[in-house]
CSV table of C-alpha atoms in Angstrom, one decimal:
chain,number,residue,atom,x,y,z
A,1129,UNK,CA,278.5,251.0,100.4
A,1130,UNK,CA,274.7,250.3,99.0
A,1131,UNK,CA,271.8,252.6,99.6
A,1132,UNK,CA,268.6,251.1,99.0
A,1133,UNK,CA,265.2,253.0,98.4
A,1134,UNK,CA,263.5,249.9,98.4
A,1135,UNK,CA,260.4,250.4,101.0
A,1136,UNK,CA,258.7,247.4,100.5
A,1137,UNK,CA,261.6,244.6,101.2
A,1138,UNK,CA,262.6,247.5,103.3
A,1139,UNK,CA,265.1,245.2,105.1
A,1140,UNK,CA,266.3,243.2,102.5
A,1141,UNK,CA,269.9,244.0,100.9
A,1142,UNK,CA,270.9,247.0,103.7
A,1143,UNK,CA,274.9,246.6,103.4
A,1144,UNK,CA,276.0,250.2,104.6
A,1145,UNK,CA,275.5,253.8,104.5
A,1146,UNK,CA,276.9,256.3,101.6
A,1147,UNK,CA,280.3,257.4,101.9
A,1148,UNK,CA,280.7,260.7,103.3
A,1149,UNK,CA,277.2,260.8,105.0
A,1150,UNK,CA,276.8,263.5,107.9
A,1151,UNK,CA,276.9,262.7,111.4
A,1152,UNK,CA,273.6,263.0,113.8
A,1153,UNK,CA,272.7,266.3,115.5
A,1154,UNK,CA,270.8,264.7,117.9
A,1155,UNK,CA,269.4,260.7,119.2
A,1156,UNK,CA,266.2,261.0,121.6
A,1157,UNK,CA,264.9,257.6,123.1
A,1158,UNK,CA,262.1,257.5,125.8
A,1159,UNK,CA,262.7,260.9,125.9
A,1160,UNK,CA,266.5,260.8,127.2
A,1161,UNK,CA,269.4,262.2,124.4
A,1162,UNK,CA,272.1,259.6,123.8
A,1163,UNK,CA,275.6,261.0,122.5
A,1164,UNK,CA,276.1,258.3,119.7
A,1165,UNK,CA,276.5,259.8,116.2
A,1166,UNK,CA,275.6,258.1,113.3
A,1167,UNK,CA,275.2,258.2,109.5
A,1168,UNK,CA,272.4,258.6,107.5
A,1169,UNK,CA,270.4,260.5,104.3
A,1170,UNK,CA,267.0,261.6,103.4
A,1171,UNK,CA,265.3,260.1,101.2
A,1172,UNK,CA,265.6,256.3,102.1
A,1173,UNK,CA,266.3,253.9,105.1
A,1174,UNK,CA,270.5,253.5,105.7
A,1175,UNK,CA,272.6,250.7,108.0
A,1176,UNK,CA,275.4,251.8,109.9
A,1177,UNK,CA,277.1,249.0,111.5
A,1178,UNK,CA,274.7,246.7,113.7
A,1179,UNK,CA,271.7,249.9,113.1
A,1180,UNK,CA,269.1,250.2,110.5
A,1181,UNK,CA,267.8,254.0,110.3
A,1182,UNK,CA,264.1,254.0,109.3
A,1183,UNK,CA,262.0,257.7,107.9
A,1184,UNK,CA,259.7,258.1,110.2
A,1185,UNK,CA,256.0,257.3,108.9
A,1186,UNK,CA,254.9,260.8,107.4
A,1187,UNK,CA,251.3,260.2,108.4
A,1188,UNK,CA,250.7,261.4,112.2
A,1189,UNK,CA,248.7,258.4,113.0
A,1190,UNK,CA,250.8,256.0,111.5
A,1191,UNK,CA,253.9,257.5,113.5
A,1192,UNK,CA,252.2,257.8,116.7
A,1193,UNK,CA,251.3,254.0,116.4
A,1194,UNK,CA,254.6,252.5,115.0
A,1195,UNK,CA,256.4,254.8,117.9
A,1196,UNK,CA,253.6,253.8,120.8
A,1197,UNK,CA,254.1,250.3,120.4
A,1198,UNK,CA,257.6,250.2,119.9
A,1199,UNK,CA,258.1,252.0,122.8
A,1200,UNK,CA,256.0,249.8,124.8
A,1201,UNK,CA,257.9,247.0,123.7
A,1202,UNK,CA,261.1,248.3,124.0
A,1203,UNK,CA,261.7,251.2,126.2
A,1204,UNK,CA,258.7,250.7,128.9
A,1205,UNK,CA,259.3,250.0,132.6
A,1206,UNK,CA,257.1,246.8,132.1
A,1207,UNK,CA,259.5,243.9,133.2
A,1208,UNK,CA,259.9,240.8,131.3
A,1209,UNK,CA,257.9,241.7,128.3
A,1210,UNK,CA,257.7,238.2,126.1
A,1211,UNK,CA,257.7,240.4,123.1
A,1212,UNK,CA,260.8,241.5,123.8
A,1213,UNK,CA,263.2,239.0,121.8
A,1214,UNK,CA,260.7,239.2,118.5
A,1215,UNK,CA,260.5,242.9,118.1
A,1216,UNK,CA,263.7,245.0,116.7
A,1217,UNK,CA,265.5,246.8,119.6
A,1218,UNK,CA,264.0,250.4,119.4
A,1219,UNK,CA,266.7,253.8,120.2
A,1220,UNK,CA,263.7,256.3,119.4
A,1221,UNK,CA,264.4,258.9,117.2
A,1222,UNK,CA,267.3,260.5,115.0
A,1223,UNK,CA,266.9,264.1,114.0
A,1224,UNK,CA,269.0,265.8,111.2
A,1225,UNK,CA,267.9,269.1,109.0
A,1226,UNK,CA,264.3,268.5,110.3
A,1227,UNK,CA,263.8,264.8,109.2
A,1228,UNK,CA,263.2,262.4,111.4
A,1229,UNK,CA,264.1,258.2,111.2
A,1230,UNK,CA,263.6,255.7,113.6
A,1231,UNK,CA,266.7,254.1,115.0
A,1232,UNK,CA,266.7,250.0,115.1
A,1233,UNK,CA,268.7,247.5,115.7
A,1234,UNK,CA,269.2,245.9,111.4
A,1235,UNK,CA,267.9,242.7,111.4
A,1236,UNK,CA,269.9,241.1,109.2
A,1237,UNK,CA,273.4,241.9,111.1
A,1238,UNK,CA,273.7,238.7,111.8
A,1239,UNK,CA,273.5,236.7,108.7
A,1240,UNK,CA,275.4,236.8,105.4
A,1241,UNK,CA,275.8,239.6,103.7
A,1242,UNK,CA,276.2,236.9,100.7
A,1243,UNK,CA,273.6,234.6,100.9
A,1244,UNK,CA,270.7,236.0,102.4
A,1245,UNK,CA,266.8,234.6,102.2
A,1246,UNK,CA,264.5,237.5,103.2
A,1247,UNK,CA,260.7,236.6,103.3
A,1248,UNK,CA,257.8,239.6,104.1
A,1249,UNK,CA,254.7,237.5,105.4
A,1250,UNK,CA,251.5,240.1,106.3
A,1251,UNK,CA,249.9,238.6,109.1
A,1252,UNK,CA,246.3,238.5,110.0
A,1253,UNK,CA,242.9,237.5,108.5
A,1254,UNK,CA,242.6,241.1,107.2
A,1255,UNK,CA,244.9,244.0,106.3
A,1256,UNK,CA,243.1,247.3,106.5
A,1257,UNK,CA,241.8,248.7,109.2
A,1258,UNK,CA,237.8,248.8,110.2
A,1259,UNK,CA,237.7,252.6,109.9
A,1260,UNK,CA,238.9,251.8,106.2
A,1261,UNK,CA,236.5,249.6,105.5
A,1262,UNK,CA,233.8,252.4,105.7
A,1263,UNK,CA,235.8,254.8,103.3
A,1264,UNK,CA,233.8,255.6,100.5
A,1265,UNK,CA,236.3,258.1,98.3
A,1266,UNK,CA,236.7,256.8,94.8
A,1267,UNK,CA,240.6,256.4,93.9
A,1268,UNK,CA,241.5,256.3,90.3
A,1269,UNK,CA,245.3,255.1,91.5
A,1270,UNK,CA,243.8,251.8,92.8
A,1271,UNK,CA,241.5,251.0,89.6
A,1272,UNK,CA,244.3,251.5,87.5
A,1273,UNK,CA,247.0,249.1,89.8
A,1274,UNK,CA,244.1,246.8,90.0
A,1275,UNK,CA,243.4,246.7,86.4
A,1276,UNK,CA,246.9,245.7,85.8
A,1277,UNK,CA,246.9,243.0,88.3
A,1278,UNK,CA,243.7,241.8,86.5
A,1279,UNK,CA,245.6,241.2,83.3
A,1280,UNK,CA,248.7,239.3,85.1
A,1281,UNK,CA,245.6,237.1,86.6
A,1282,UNK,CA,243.7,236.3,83.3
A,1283,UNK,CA,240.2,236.7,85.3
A,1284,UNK,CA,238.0,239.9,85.8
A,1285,UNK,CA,237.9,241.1,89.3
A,1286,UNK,CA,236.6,244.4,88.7
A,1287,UNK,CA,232.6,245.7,88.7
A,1288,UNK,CA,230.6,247.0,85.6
A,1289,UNK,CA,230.8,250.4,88.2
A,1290,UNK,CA,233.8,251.0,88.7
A,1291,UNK,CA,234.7,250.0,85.4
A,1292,UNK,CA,232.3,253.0,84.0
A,1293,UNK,CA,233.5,255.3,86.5
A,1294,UNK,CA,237.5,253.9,86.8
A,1295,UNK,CA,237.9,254.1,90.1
A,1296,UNK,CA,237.4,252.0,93.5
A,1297,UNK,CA,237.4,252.7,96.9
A,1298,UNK,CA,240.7,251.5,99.4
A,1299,UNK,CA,237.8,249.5,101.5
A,1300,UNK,CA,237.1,247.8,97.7
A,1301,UNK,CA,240.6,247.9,97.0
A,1302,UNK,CA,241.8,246.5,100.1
A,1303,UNK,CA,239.2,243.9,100.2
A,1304,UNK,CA,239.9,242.2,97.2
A,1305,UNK,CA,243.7,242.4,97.7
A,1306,UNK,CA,243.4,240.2,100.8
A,1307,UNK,CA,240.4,237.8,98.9
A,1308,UNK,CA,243.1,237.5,95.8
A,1309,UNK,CA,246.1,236.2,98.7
A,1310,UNK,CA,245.7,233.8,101.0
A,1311,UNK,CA,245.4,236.4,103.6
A,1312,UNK,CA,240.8,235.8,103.9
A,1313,UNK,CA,241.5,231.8,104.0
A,1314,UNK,CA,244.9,231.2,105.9
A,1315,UNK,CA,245.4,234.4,107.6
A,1316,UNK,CA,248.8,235.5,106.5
A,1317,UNK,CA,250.2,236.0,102.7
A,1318,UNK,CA,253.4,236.1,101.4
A,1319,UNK,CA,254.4,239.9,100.3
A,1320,UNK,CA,257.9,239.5,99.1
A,1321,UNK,CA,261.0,237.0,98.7
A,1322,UNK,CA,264.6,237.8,98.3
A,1323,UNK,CA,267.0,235.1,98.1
A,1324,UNK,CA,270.3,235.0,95.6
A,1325,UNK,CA,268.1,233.6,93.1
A,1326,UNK,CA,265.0,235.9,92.6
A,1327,UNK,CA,263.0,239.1,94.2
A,1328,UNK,CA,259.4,238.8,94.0
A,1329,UNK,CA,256.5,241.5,95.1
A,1330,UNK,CA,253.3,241.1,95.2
A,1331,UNK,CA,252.4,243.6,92.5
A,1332,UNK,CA,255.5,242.3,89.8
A,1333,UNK,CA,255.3,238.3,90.5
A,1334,UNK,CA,252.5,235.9,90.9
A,1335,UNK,CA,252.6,236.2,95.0
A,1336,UNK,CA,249.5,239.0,94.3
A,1337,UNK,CA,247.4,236.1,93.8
A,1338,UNK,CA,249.2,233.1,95.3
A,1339,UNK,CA,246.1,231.7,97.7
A,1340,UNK,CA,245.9,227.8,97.7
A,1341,UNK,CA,247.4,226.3,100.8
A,1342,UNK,CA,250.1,224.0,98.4
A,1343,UNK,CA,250.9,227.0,96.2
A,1344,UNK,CA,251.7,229.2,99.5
A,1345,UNK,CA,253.9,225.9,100.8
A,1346,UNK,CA,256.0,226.2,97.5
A,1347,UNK,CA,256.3,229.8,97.6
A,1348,UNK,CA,257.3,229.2,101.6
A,1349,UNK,CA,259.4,226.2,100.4
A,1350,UNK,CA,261.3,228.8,97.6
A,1351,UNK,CA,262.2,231.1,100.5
A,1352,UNK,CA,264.8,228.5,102.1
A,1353,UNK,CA,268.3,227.7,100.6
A,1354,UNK,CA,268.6,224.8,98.3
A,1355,UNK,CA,270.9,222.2,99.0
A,1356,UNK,CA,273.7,222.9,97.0
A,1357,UNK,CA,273.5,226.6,98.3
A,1358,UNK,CA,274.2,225.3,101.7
A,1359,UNK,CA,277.3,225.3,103.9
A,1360,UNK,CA,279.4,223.1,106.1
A,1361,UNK,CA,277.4,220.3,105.3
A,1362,UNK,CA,274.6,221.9,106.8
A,1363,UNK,CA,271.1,221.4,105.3
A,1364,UNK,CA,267.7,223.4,104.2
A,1365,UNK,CA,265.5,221.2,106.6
A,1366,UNK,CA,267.8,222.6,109.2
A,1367,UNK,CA,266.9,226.2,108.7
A,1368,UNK,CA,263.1,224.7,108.2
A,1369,UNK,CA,263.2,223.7,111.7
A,1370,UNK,CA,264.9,226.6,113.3
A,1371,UNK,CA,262.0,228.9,111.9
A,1372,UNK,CA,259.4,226.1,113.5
A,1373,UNK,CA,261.6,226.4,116.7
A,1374,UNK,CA,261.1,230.4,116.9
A,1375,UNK,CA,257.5,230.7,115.5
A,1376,UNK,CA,256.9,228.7,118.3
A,1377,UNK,CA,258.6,230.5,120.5
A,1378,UNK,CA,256.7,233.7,119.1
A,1379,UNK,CA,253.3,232.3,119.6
A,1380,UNK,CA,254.1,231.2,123.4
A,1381,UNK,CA,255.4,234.7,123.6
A,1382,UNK,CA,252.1,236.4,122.2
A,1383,UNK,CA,250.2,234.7,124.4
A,1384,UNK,CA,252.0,235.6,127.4
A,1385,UNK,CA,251.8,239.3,126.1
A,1386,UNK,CA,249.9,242.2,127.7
A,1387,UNK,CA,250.5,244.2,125.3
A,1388,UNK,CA,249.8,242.0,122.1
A,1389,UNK,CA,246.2,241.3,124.2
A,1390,UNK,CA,245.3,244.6,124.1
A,1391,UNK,CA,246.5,245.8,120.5
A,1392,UNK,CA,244.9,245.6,117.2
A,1393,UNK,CA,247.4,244.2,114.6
A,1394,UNK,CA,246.7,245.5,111.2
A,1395,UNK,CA,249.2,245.3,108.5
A,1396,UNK,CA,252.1,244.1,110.1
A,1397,UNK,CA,254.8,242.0,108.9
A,1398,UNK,CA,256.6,239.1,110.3
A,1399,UNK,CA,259.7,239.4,108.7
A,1400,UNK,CA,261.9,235.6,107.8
A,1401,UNK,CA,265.8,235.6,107.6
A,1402,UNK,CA,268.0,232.5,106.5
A,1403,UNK,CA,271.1,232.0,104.9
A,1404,UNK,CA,273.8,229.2,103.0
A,1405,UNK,CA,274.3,228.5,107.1
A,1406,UNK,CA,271.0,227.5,107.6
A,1407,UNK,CA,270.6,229.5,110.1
A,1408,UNK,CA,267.1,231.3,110.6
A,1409,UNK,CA,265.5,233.9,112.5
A,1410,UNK,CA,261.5,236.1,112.7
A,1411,UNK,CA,260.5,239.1,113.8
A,1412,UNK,CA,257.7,241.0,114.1
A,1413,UNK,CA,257.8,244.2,112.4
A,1414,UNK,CA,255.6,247.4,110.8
A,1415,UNK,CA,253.0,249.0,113.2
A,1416,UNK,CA,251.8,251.8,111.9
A,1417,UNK,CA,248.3,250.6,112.0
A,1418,UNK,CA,248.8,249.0,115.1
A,1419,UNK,CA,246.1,250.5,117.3
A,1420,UNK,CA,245.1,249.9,120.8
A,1421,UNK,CA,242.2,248.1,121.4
A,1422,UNK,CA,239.0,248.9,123.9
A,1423,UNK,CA,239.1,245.2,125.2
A,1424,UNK,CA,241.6,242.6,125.5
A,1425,UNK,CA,241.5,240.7,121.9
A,1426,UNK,CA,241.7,236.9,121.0
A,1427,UNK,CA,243.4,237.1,118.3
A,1428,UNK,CA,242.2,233.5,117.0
A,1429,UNK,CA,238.7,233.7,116.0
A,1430,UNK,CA,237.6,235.4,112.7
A,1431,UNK,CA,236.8,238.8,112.3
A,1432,UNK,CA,233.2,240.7,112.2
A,1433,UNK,CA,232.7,244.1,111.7
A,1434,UNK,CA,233.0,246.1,115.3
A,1435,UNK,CA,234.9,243.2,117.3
A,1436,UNK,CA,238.3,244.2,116.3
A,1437,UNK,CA,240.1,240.8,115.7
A,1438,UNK,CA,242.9,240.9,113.9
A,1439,UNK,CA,243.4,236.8,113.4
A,1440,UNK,CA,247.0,237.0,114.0
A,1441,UNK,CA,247.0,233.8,116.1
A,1442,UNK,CA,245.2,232.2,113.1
A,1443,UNK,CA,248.0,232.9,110.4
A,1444,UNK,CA,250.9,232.0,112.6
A,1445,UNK,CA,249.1,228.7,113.3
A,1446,UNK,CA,248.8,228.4,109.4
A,1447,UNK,CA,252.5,229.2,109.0
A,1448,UNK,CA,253.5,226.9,111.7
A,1449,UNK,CA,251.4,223.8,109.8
A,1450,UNK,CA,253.1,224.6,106.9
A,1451,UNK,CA,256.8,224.6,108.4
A,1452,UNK,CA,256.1,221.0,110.2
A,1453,UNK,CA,255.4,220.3,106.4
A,1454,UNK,CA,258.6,220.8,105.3
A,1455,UNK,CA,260.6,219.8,108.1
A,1456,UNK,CA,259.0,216.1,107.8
A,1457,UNK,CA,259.7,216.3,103.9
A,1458,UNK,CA,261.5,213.8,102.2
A,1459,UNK,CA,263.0,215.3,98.9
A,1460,UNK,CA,264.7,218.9,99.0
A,1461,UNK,CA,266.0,220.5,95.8
């Protein structure tokens, strides 16, 4: 078994738990205690069988919202919630020696262990929150991991002031991180790719600053398996069209949603799975910014400062343009 520390591709490779891991104390979902035991260790996320075993979100906010919202989701008495079938099944909370992990259904159960294509796409027109935007502590950290991302892009990004005083704000830092992506133009940016050929991040590859519409396509296009990669004379287009089938499906689903009307979605990540079967699958993931919002939102119409929109609606429409792209294209490698 493989233990993986990797937070960012945080579902990407998850093949098992360590050997000899100790059994739950205690599982508490929707506040009711369920006798199932299974394995886990600090320090990292684990999969045990068909469950993926998450550390709870250290900041209180960011628990509260990740928990709030998967719990409405998931565990509420709300009938027929569209979300339902996009959003990881949800079994609350594992304890053990004082940590705490969310328990999940693993995402990737279903695919091959073998020949998996793992995509992280941050959706939305913007990625921080507004009560971020109006933070105004200099951060030495984010100068210095944005002075190295300036060299990787060969152009200066940075200001004369915080040069002198090497620092930035996160508003500054944040900013610039979604102007550098595609996230300010097409409303969603590719953060990571695993396939059996390569693992790219954004802050080790060129995806940090990967924003024209054709470069985001190919990047998009890398994520899918090549031809000769594929099985049982299946083919890429035909894993290309399953994602257009369920993004699809996910947008007539949003918009059927009380609950996605209501939220502010910050940050999250709409997590693409494929492998040598073609098969392919989404899911929306990642809401620890998530935050409830004072009036229903739109979700479609750019963002201001004090109206909340997220532009979610926008960057899936963007994603879905680009899929009909390659589905309809003639040469595949």
């Amino acid at each position: 078994p493989t233990r993986w520390g990797d937070r960012k591709m945080v579902y990407s490779a998850h093949v098992g738990a360590p050997s000899g891991a100790p059994s739950v104390e205690a599982v508490v979902c929707c506040g009711r205690k369920d006798p199932q035991v299974a394995a886990f260790g600090h320090g990292g996320v684990f999969v045990e069988g068909a469950f993926f075993y998450k550390p709870r979100p250290k900041a209180r906010d960011r628990y509260e919202n990740e928990r709030r919202f998967l719990e409405l989701i998931c565990c509420s008495c709300e009938s027929g919630e569209p979300l339902r079938a996009f959003v990881p099944n949800f079994y609350g909370e594992v304890e053990r020696d004082g940590a705490w992990f969310f328990k999940m259904d693993d995402l990737l159960h279903a695919f091959s262990l073998r020949g998996r294509h793992i995509a992280d796409l941050k959706m939305g027109l913007r990625t921080f929150a507004e009560s971020e935007a109006q933070s105004a502590k200099p951060r030495a950290d984010l100068f210095e991991r944005m002075e190295r991302m300036e060299e990787r892009l060969g152009s200066s990004v940075l200001t004369d002031a915080e040069r002198a005083s090497r620092s930035m704000t996160k508003a500054r830092w944040m900013a610039l991180r979604d102007s550098l992506s595609s996230t300010s133009a097409l409303g969603f940016r590719i953060d990571a790719l695993l396939t059996p050929r390569a693992h790219l991040t954004a802050f080790d590859s060129r995806l940090f600053h990967t924003r024209a519409r054709a470069d985001v396509i190919a990047a998009l296009r890398s994520f899918f398996p090549r031809r000769g990669e594929c099985e049982g004379g299946s083919h890429p287009r035909q894993a290309a069209a399953a994602l257009l089938a369920r993004v699809r499906e996910l947008r007539g689903a949003l918009t059927r949603s009380a609950v996605f009307s209501r939220h502010e979605l910050i940050g999250t990540t709409l997590l693409l799975v494929a492998d040598e079967t073609c098969r392919a699958g989404a899911w929306m993931i990642d809401f620890g910014v998530t935050r409830e919002a004072p009036a229903p939102l739109q979700h479609d119409v750019p963002w201001v400062p004090g109206n909340r929109e997220d532009g979610y609606l926008l960057g899936l429409a963007s994603l879905t343009e680009m899929l009909q792209e390659l589905v309809a294209a003639d040469e595949w490698d």
